[in-house]
Amino acid sequence: MFFLVIFLLFPISSQDSSSEEFEILLEERRKIPDRNWFCGAGWKSRWFAYGWMKACFAGQYGFNHQCAIHDDCYDQQMGQEKCDDQFCEGNALIAKNDGRGFCKPYVDGSCLAVKQYGAPAYASAATHQNNYVPYLMHRNEFGAIYNEIFTGCKLQNATFSSCGYNYEECLIYKYEKCGENLKTCILDTKNYRTSEPSCDLVVEKVAEQIKF
Ligand SMILES: *[C@@H]1O[C@H](CO)[C@@H](O)[C@H](O)[C@H]1NC(C)=O
């Protein structure tokens, strides 16, 4: 009788806690690695942004992408207010799709941070660009086509790197609509760059070759 009780209780309770732990481990493992993380360069309080992703893990790819756009926006000197507003709106949209509401502190905090503390970074971007070395897509066969983008597009290394990285993750973890999202991601970049005809051309060309 005693053993039966133990036998019945143990698997149930251990399964519960270990599946929870497993989820956490999985999320830790899937967390965007530091080298591909764009949020927070000193003044942007990197630890805050990165740390918070534990709580609103589902949004990490979207938030990271907004940071990439924001970095490139500063580098192109498109106007700090414009860059910051885009950043805040983009993040708010992602948070809206996270029903649990865990991302709101990140969204509010990072928006406030760029507006209050972004000025020095914006000013220094005029002379010292981030010089972000493109992250080349390499974990699937489409990479060979995709990486041509970096020959025609010189203004948005971070944004295009993020589009490519998110696509690879999407394929690996079998998230939904990978091709569709990649297409939207790269076509959207036009809204976030100053004129660059060579980039328009190569982006159109690559977008046509994305398979769904
Ligand atoms: C983008 O990457 C290229 C190398 O492909 C580099 O020459 C250029 O300086 C980078 N631009 C920016 C703004 O980071």
CSV table of C-alpha atoms and ligand atoms in Angstrom, one decimal:
chain,number,residue,atom,x,y,z
A,1,MET,CA,0.0,0.0,0.0
A,2,PHE,CA,2.7,2.4,1.0
A,3,PHE,CA,4.7,1.7,-2.1
A,4,LEU,CA,1.7,2.1,-4.3
A,5,VAL,CA,1.0,5.6,-2.8
A,6,ILE,CA,4.6,6.6,-3.5
A,7,PHE,CA,4.5,5.1,-6.9
A,8,LEU,CA,1.4,7.0,-7.7
A,9,LEU,CA,2.4,10.4,-6.3
A,10,PHE,CA,6.0,10.5,-7.4
A,11,PRO,CA,5.6,10.4,-11.1
A,12,ILE,CA,2.9,12.9,-11.1
A,13,SER,CA,4.6,15.5,-8.9
A,14,SER,CA,8.0,15.0,-10.5
A,15,GLN,CA,6.6,15.3,-14.0
A,16,ASP,CA,5.0,18.6,-13.2
A,17,SER,CA,8.1,20.3,-11.8
A,18,SER,CA,10.5,18.8,-14.3
A,19,SER,CA,8.3,19.8,-17.3
A,20,GLU,CA,8.3,23.3,-15.9
A,21,GLU,CA,12.1,23.2,-15.6
A,22,PHE,CA,12.3,21.7,-19.0
A,23,GLU,CA,10.4,24.7,-20.4
A,24,ILE,CA,12.7,27.1,-18.7
A,25,LEU,CA,15.8,25.2,-20.0
A,26,LEU,CA,14.3,25.2,-23.4
A,27,GLU,CA,13.7,28.9,-23.3
A,28,GLU,CA,17.2,29.6,-22.0
A,29,ARG,CA,18.7,27.5,-24.8
A,30,ARG,CA,16.6,29.3,-27.4
A,31,LYS,CA,17.4,32.7,-26.1
A,32,ILE,CA,19.0,34.8,-28.7
A,33,PRO,CA,22.8,34.7,-28.1
A,34,ASP,CA,24.6,37.8,-27.0
A,35,ARG,CA,26.4,38.2,-30.4
A,36,ASN,CA,23.1,38.4,-32.2
A,37,TRP,CA,21.5,40.7,-29.6
A,38,PHE,CA,21.0,44.3,-30.6
A,39,CYS,CA,19.2,45.8,-27.6
A,40,GLY,CA,21.1,48.1,-25.3
A,41,ALA,CA,24.6,49.4,-26.1
A,42,GLY,CA,25.6,50.9,-22.8
A,43,TRP,CA,23.2,53.7,-22.4
A,44,LYS,CA,20.4,51.4,-23.5
A,45,SER,CA,21.0,49.3,-20.4
A,46,ARG,CA,21.6,46.1,-22.1
A,47,TRP,CA,21.1,44.0,-19.0
A,48,PHE,CA,17.6,45.3,-18.6
A,49,ALA,CA,16.6,44.4,-22.1
A,50,TYR,CA,18.3,41.1,-22.2
A,51,GLY,CA,17.2,40.1,-18.7
A,52,TRP,CA,13.6,41.0,-19.3
A,53,MET,CA,13.4,38.6,-22.3
A,54,LYS,CA,13.2,35.8,-19.7
A,55,ALA,CA,9.8,37.1,-18.8
A,56,CYS,CA,8.5,37.8,-22.2
A,57,PHE,CA,10.4,35.3,-24.2
A,58,ALA,CA,7.9,35.0,-27.0
A,59,GLY,CA,8.6,38.5,-28.1
A,60,GLN,CA,12.4,38.3,-28.1
A,61,TYR,CA,12.8,38.1,-31.9
A,62,GLY,CA,10.4,41.0,-32.5
A,63,PHE,CA,12.0,43.2,-29.8
A,64,ASN,CA,15.5,42.4,-31.0
A,65,HIS,CA,14.5,43.3,-34.5
A,66,GLN,CA,13.1,46.7,-33.3
A,67,CYS,CA,16.5,47.3,-31.7
A,68,ALA,CA,18.3,46.5,-34.9
A,69,ILE,CA,16.1,49.0,-36.9
A,70,HIS,CA,16.7,51.6,-34.2
A,71,ASP,CA,20.5,51.1,-34.4
A,72,ASP,CA,20.4,51.5,-38.1
A,73,CYS,CA,18.1,54.5,-37.9
A,74,TYR,CA,20.6,56.3,-35.6
A,75,ASP,CA,23.4,55.4,-37.9
A,76,GLN,CA,21.6,56.9,-40.8
A,77,GLN,CA,20.8,60.0,-38.8
A,78,MET,CA,17.2,59.9,-39.7
A,79,GLY,CA,16.2,62.1,-36.7
A,80,GLN,CA,16.3,60.9,-33.2
A,81,GLU,CA,12.6,61.6,-32.5
A,82,LYS,CA,11.6,59.7,-35.6
A,83,CYS,CA,13.8,56.7,-34.7
A,84,ASP,CA,12.6,56.6,-31.2
A,85,ASP,CA,8.9,56.9,-32.1
A,86,GLN,CA,9.2,54.1,-34.6
A,87,PHE,CA,11.0,52.0,-31.9
A,88,CYS,CA,8.3,52.6,-29.3
A,89,GLU,CA,5.4,51.9,-31.7
A,90,GLY,CA,7.1,48.8,-33.1
A,91,ASN,CA,7.6,47.4,-29.6
A,92,ALA,CA,4.1,48.3,-28.5
A,93,LEU,CA,2.7,46.3,-31.4
A,94,ILE,CA,4.7,43.2,-30.5
A,95,ALA,CA,3.6,43.5,-26.8
A,96,LYS,CA,0.0,43.7,-27.8
A,97,ASN,CA,0.3,40.3,-29.3
A,98,ASP,CA,1.7,38.9,-26.1
A,99,GLY,CA,-1.5,38.2,-24.2
A,100,ARG,CA,0.2,37.6,-20.8
A,101,GLY,CA,1.3,41.2,-20.5
A,102,PHE,CA,4.8,40.3,-19.2
A,103,CYS,CA,6.4,42.5,-21.9
A,104,LYS,CA,4.9,45.8,-20.9
A,105,PRO,CA,7.6,46.8,-18.4
A,106,TYR,CA,10.2,46.2,-21.1
A,107,VAL,CA,8.2,48.2,-23.7
A,108,ASP,CA,7.7,51.1,-21.4
A,109,GLY,CA,11.2,51.1,-19.9
A,110,SER,CA,13.0,50.8,-23.2
A,111,CYS,CA,10.9,53.5,-24.8
A,112,LEU,CA,11.6,55.9,-21.9
A,113,ALA,CA,15.3,55.0,-22.0
A,114,VAL,CA,15.8,55.8,-25.7
A,115,LYS,CA,13.9,59.1,-25.4
A,116,GLN,CA,15.7,60.2,-22.2
A,117,TYR,CA,19.1,58.9,-22.7
A,118,GLY,CA,19.4,58.4,-26.5
A,119,ALA,CA,20.7,61.9,-27.4
A,120,PRO,CA,24.5,61.1,-26.8
A,121,ALA,CA,24.2,57.9,-28.8
A,122,TYR,CA,22.4,59.7,-31.6
A,123,ALA,CA,25.1,62.4,-31.7
A,124,SER,CA,28.0,59.9,-31.6
A,125,ALA,CA,26.4,57.8,-34.4
A,126,ALA,CA,26.9,60.8,-36.7
A,127,THR,CA,30.7,60.2,-36.5
A,128,HIS,CA,31.1,56.7,-35.1
A,129,GLN,CA,28.7,54.4,-36.8
A,130,ASN,CA,28.1,51.0,-35.1
A,131,ASN,CA,29.9,49.4,-38.0
A,132,TYR,CA,28.0,46.2,-37.4
A,133,VAL,CA,29.5,43.4,-39.4
A,134,PRO,CA,26.7,41.6,-41.2
A,135,TYR,CA,25.5,38.3,-39.7
A,136,LEU,CA,25.5,36.0,-42.7
A,137,MET,CA,22.7,33.5,-43.0
A,138,HIS,CA,24.4,30.1,-43.0
A,139,ARG,CA,22.2,27.6,-41.4
A,140,ASN,CA,20.1,26.8,-44.4
A,141,GLU,CA,20.5,26.7,-48.2
A,142,PHE,CA,18.7,30.0,-48.8
A,143,GLY,CA,21.6,31.8,-47.2
A,144,ALA,CA,23.6,31.9,-50.4
A,145,ILE,CA,20.9,33.9,-52.1
A,146,TYR,CA,20.0,36.0,-49.0
A,147,ASN,CA,23.5,37.2,-48.3
A,148,GLU,CA,23.7,39.0,-51.7
A,149,ILE,CA,21.6,41.7,-49.9
A,150,PHE,CA,24.7,42.9,-48.1
A,151,THR,CA,26.4,43.7,-51.4
A,152,GLY,CA,23.6,46.1,-52.4
A,153,CYS,CA,22.6,47.4,-48.9
A,154,LYS,CA,25.2,49.2,-46.9
A,155,LEU,CA,22.9,51.2,-44.6
A,156,GLN,CA,21.1,48.6,-42.6
A,157,ASN,CA,23.5,45.8,-41.6
A,158,ALA,CA,21.8,45.3,-38.3
A,159,THR,CA,18.3,45.1,-39.7
A,160,PHE,CA,19.1,42.7,-42.5
A,161,SER,CA,21.2,40.6,-40.1
A,162,SER,CA,18.2,40.4,-37.8
A,163,CYS,CA,15.8,39.4,-40.6
A,164,GLY,CA,18.1,36.6,-41.6
A,165,TYR,CA,18.8,35.4,-38.1
A,166,ASN,CA,15.1,35.3,-37.2
A,167,TYR,CA,14.4,33.3,-40.3
A,168,GLU,CA,17.0,30.7,-39.4
A,169,GLU,CA,15.6,30.4,-35.9
A,170,CYS,CA,12.1,30.1,-37.4
A,171,LEU,CA,13.1,27.2,-39.5
A,172,ILE,CA,15.1,25.4,-36.8
A,173,TYR,CA,12.4,25.7,-34.2
A,174,LYS,CA,9.6,25.2,-36.7
A,175,TYR,CA,7.7,28.4,-35.9
A,176,GLU,CA,5.1,29.5,-38.3
A,177,LYS,CA,5.2,31.5,-41.6
A,178,CYS,CA,9.0,31.6,-41.8
A,179,GLY,CA,9.1,32.5,-45.5
A,180,GLU,CA,6.2,35.0,-45.2
A,181,ASN,CA,7.8,36.7,-42.3
A,182,LEU,CA,11.2,37.0,-44.0
A,183,LYS,CA,9.6,38.5,-47.0
A,184,THR,CA,7.7,41.1,-44.9
A,185,CYS,CA,10.9,41.7,-42.9
A,186,ILE,CA,13.1,42.6,-45.9
A,187,LEU,CA,10.4,44.5,-47.8
A,188,ASP,CA,9.7,46.6,-44.7
A,189,THR,CA,13.3,47.8,-44.6
A,190,LYS,CA,12.6,50.4,-47.2
A,191,ASN,CA,10.5,52.3,-44.7
A,192,TYR,CA,13.6,52.5,-42.5
A,193,ARG,CA,16.3,53.7,-44.8
A,194,THR,CA,17.4,56.8,-46.6
A,195,SER,CA,17.5,56.4,-50.4
A,196,GLU,CA,19.6,53.5,-51.6
A,197,PRO,CA,18.6,52.3,-55.1
A,198,SER,CA,21.1,49.4,-55.2
A,199,CYS,CA,19.4,48.0,-52.0
A,200,ASP,CA,15.9,48.4,-53.4
A,201,LEU,CA,16.9,46.3,-56.4
A,202,VAL,CA,18.6,43.4,-54.5
A,203,VAL,CA,15.8,43.3,-51.9
A,204,GLU,CA,13.2,42.9,-54.6
A,205,LYS,CA,15.2,40.2,-56.3
A,206,VAL,CA,15.8,38.2,-53.1
A,207,ALA,CA,12.1,38.6,-52.0
A,208,GLU,CA,11.0,37.0,-55.2
A,209,GLN,CA,13.1,33.9,-54.5
A,210,ILE,CA,11.8,33.2,-51.0
A,211,LYS,CA,9.9,30.0,-50.9
A,212,PHE,CA,6.9,29.4,-48.7
B,1,LIG,C1,28.2,47.1,-43.1
B,1,LIG,O1,29.0,46.0,-43.4
B,1,LIG,C2,30.0,46.3,-44.3
B,1,LIG,C3,30.8,45.0,-44.6
B,1,LIG,O2,29.9,44.2,-45.4
B,1,LIG,C4,31.0,47.3,-43.8
B,1,LIG,O3,32.0,47.6,-44.8
B,1,LIG,C5,30.2,48.6,-43.4
B,1,LIG,O4,31.0,49.5,-42.8
B,1,LIG,C6,29.0,48.3,-42.5
B,1,LIG,N1,28.2,49.5,-42.3
B,1,LIG,C7,27.7,49.8,-41.2
B,1,LIG,C8,27.0,51.1,-41.2
B,1,LIG,O5,27.9,49.2,-40.2
